[in-house]
PDB file of C-alpha atoms in Angstrom:
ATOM      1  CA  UNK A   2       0.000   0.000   0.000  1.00  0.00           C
ATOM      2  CA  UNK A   3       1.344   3.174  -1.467  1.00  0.00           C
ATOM      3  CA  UNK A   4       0.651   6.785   0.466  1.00  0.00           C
ATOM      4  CA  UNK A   5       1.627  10.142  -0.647  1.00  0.00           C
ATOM      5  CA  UNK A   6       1.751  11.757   2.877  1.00  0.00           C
ATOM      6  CA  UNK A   7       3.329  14.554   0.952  1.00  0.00           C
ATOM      7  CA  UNK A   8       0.194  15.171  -1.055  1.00  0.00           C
ATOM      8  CA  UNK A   9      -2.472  14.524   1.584  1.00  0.00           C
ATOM      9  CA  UNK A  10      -0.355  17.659   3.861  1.00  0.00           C
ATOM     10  CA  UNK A  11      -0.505  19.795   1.086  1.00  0.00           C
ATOM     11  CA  UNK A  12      -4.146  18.560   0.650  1.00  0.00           C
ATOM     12  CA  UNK A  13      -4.991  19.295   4.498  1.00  0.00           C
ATOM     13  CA  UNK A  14      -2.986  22.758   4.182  1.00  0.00           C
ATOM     14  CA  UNK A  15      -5.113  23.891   1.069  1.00  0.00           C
ATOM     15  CA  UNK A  16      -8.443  23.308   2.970  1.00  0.00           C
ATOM     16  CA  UNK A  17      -7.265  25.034   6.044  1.00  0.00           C
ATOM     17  CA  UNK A  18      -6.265  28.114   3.451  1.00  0.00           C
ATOM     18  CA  UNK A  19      -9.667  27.460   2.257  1.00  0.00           C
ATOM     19  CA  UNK A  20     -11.349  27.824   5.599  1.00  0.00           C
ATOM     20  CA  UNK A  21      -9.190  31.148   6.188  1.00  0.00           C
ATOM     21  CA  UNK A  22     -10.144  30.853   9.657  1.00  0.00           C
ATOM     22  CA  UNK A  23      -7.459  33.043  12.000  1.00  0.00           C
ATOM     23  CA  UNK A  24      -6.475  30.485  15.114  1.00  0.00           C
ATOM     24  CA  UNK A  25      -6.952  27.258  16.422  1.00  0.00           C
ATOM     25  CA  UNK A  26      -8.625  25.240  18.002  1.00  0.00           C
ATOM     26  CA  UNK A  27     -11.064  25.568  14.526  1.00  0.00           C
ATOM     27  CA  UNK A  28     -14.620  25.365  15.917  1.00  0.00           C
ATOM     28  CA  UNK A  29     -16.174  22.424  14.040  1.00  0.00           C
ATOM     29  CA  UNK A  30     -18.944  25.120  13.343  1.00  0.00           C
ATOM     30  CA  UNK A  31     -16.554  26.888  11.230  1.00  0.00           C
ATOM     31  CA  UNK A  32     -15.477  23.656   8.951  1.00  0.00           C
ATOM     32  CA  UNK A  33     -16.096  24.343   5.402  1.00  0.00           C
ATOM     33  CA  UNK A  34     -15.672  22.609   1.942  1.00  0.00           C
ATOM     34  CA  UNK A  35     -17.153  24.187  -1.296  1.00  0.00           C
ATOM     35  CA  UNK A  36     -17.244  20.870  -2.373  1.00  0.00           C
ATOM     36  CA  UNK A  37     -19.771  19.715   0.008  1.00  0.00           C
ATOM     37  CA  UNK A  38     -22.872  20.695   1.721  1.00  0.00           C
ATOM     38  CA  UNK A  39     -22.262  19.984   5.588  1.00  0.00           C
ATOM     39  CA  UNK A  40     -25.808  19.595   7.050  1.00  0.00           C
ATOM     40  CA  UNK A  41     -27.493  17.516  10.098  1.00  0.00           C
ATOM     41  CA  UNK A  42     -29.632  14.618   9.805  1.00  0.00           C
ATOM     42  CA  UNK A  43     -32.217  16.209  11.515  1.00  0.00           C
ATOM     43  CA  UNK A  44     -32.323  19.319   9.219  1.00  0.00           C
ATOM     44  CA  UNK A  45     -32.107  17.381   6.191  1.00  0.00           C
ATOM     45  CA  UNK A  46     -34.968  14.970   7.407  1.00  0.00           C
ATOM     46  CA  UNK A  47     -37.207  17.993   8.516  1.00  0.00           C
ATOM     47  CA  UNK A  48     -36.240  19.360   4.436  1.00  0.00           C
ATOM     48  CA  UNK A  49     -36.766  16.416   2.764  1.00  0.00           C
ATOM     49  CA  UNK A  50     -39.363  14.315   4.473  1.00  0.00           C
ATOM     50  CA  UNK A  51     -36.839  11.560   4.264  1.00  0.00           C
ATOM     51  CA  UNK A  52     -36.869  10.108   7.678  1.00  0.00           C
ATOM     52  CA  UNK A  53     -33.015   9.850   9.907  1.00  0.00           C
ATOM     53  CA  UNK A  54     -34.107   6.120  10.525  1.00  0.00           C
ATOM     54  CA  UNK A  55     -33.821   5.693   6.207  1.00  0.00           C
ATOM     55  CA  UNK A  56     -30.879   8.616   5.836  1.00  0.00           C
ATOM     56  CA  UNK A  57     -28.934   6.808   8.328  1.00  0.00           C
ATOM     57  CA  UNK A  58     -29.556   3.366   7.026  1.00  0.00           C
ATOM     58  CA  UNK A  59     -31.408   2.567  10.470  1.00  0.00           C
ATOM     59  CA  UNK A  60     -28.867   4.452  12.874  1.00  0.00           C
ATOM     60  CA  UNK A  61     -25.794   1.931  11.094  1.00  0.00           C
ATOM     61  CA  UNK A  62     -24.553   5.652  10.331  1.00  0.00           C
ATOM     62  CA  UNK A  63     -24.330   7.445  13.827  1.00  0.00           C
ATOM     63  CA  UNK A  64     -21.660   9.888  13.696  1.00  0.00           C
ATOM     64  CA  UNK A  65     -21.549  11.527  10.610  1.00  0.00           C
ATOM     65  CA  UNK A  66     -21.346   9.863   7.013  1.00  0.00           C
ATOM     66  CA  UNK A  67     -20.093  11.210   3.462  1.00  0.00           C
ATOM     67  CA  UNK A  68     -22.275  10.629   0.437  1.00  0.00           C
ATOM     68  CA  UNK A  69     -21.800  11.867  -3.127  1.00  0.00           C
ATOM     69  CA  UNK A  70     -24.014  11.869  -5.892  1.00  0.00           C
ATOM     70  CA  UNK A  71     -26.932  13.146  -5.014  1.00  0.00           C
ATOM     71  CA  UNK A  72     -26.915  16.164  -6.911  1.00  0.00           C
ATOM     72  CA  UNK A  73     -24.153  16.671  -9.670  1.00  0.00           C
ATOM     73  CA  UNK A  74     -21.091  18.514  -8.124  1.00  0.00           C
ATOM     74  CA  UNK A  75     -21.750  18.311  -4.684  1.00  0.00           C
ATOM     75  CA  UNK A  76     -21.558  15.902  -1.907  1.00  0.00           C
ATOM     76  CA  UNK A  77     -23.343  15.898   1.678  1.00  0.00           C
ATOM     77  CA  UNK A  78     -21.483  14.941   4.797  1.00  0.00           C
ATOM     78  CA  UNK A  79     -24.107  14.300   7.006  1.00  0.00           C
ATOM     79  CA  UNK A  80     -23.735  14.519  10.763  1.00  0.00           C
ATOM     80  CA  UNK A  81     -25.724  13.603  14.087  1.00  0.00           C
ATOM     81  CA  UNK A  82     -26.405  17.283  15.413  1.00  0.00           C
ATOM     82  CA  UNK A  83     -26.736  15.573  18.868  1.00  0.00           C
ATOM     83  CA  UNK A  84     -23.082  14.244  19.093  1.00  0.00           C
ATOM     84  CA  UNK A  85     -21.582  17.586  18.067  1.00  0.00           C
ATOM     85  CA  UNK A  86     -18.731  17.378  19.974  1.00  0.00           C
ATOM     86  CA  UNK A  87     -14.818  18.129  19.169  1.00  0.00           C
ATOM     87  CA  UNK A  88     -14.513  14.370  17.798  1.00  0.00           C
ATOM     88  CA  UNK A  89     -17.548  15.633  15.118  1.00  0.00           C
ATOM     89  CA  UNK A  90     -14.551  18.376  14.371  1.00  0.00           C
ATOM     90  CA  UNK A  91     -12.425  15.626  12.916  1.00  0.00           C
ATOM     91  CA  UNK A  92     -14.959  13.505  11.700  1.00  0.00           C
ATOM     92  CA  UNK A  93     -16.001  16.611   9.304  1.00  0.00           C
ATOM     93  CA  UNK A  94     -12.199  16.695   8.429  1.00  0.00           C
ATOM     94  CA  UNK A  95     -12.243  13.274   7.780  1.00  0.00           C
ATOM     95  CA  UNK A  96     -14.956  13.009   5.208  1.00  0.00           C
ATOM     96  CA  UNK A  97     -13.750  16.071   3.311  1.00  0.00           C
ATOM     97  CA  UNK A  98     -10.076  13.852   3.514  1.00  0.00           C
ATOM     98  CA  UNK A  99     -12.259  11.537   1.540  1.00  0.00           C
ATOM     99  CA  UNK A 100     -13.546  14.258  -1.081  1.00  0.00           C
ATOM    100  CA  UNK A 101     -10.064  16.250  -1.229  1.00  0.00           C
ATOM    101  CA  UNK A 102      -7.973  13.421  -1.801  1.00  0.00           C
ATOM    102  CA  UNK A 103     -10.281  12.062  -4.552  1.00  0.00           C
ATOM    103  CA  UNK A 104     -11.376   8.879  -3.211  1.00  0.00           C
ATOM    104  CA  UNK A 105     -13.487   6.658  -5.386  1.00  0.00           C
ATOM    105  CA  UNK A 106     -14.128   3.768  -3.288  1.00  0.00           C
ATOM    106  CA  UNK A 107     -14.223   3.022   0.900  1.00  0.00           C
ATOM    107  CA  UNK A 108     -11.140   0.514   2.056  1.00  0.00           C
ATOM    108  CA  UNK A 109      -8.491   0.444   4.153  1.00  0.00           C
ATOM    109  CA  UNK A 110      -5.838   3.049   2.245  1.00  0.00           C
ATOM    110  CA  UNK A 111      -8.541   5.480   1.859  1.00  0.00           C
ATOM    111  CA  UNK A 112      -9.130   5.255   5.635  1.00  0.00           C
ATOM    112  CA  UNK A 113      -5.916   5.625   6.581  1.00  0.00           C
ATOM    113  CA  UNK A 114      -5.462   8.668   3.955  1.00  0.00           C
ATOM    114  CA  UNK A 115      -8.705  10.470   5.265  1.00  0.00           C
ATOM    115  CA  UNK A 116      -7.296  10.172   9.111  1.00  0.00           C
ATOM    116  CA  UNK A 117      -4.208  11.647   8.105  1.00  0.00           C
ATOM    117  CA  UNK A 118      -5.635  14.509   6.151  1.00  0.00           C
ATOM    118  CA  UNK A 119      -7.925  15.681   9.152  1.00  0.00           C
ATOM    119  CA  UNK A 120      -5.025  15.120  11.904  1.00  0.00           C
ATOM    120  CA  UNK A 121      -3.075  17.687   9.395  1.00  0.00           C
ATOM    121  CA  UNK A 122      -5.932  19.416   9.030  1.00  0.00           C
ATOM    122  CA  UNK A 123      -7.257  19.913  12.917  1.00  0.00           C
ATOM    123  CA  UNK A 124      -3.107  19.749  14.412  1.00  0.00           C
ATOM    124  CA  UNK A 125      -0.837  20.445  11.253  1.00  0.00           C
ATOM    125  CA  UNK A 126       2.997  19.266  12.179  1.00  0.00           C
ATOM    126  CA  UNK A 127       4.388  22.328  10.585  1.00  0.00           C
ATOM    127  CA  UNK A 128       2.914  24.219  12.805  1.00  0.00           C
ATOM    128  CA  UNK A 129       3.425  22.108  15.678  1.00  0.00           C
ATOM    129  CA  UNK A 130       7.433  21.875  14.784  1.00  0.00           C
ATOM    130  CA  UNK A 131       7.234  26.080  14.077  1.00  0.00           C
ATOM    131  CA  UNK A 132       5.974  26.326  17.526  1.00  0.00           C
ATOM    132  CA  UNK A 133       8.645  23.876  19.302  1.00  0.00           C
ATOM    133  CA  UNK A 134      11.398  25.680  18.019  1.00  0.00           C
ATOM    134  CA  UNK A 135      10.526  28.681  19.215  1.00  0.00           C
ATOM    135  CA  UNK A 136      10.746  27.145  22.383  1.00  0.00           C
ATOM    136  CA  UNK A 137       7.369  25.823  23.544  1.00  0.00           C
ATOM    137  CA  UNK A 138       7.037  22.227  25.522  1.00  0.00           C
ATOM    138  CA  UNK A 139       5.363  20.381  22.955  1.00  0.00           C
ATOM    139  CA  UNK A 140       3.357  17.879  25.608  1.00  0.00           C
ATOM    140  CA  UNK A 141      -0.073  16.163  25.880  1.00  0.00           C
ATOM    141  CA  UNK A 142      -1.961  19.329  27.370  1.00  0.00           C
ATOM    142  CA  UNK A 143      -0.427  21.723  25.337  1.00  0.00           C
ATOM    143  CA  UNK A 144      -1.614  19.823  22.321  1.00  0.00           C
ATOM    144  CA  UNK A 145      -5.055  19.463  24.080  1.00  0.00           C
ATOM    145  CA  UNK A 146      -5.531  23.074  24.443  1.00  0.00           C
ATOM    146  CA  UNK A 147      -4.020  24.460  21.097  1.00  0.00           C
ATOM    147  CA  UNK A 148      -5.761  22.218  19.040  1.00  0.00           C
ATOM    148  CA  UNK A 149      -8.797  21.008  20.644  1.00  0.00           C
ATOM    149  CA  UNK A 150      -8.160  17.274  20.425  1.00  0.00           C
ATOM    150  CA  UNK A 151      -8.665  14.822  23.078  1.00  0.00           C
ATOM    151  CA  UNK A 152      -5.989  13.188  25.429  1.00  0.00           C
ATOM    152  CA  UNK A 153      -5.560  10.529  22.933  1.00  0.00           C
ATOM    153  CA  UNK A 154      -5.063  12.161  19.848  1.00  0.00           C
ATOM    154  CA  UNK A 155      -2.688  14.414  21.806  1.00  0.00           C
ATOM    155  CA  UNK A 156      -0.472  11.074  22.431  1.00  0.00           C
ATOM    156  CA  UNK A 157      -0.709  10.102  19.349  1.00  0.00           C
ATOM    157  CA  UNK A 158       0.314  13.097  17.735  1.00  0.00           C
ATOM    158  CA  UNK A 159       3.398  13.672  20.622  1.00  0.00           C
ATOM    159  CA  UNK A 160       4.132   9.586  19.337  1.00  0.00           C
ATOM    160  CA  UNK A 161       4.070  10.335  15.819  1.00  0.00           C
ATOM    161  CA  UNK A 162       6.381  13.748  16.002  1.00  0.00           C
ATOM    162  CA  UNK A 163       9.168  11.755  17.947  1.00  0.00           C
ATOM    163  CA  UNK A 164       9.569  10.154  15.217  1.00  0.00           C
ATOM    164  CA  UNK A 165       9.998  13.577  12.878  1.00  0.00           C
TER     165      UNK A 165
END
């Protein structure tokens, strides 16, 4: 399995230029993508008539879901208005990972592609590395608070820039 982390940060970077939002933590209110309509099951059932039991395949599709196709040149990511949470935040960025990095089917690369484009996306390492040496502790809780993310994906991320 081939991945062009290269082209998935550059990917991540465009959409944050894109979203031309001034700090982080990025609200998940304030996640964009003029490729896609970002809407709530609920306000797209009260809409459409189209009941969240049959938009979310009978609640198989909790969280939030991508969808493309149903109207030419645009896509929906649909999203559970009551779990909007900071996880929803990179759920959003995950789906749009899906639409930014072209993805034409659902397996395993794509999955892994789409995480990576919303962890750039939501904590980019350039930033992160800008800000360490200028002196900052990069650690857990300063992740947590400059980013949003939870005490997990603050690990992770610490894990992953070790290795930088």
């Amino acid at each position: 399995m081939k991945i062009n982390w290269s082209d998935i940060t550059s990917r991540a970077y465009m959409l944050l230029l894109e979203l031309n939002y001034p700090a982080f933590p990025i609200p998940p209110e304030k996640i964009k993508c003029k490729e896609a309509m970002i809407i709530s099951y609920q306000e797209f059932s009260e809409k459409t008539n189209v009941s969240i039991e049959q938009l979310t395949c009978g609640r198989e599709l909790d969280d939030a879901f991508l969808i493309k196709g149903l109207r030419p040149n645009m896509s929906f990511v649909f999203y559970n208005k009551e779990k909007y949470n900071n996880r929803l935040k990179h759920t959003f960025l995950h789906e749009i990972g899906h639409l930014k990095c072209g993805h034409k089917k659902h397996g395993e690369k794509e999955e892994i592609e789409a995480h990576y484009f919303a962890a750039q996306a939501n904590e980019p390492n350039v930033l992160i590395k800008e800000i360490s040496k200028r002196g900052y502790n990069i650690d857990v809780s300063f992740l947590q608070e400059c980013f949003g993310i939870s005490e997990e994906s603050a690990q992770k991320k610490k894990d992953y820039l070790k290795g930088l």
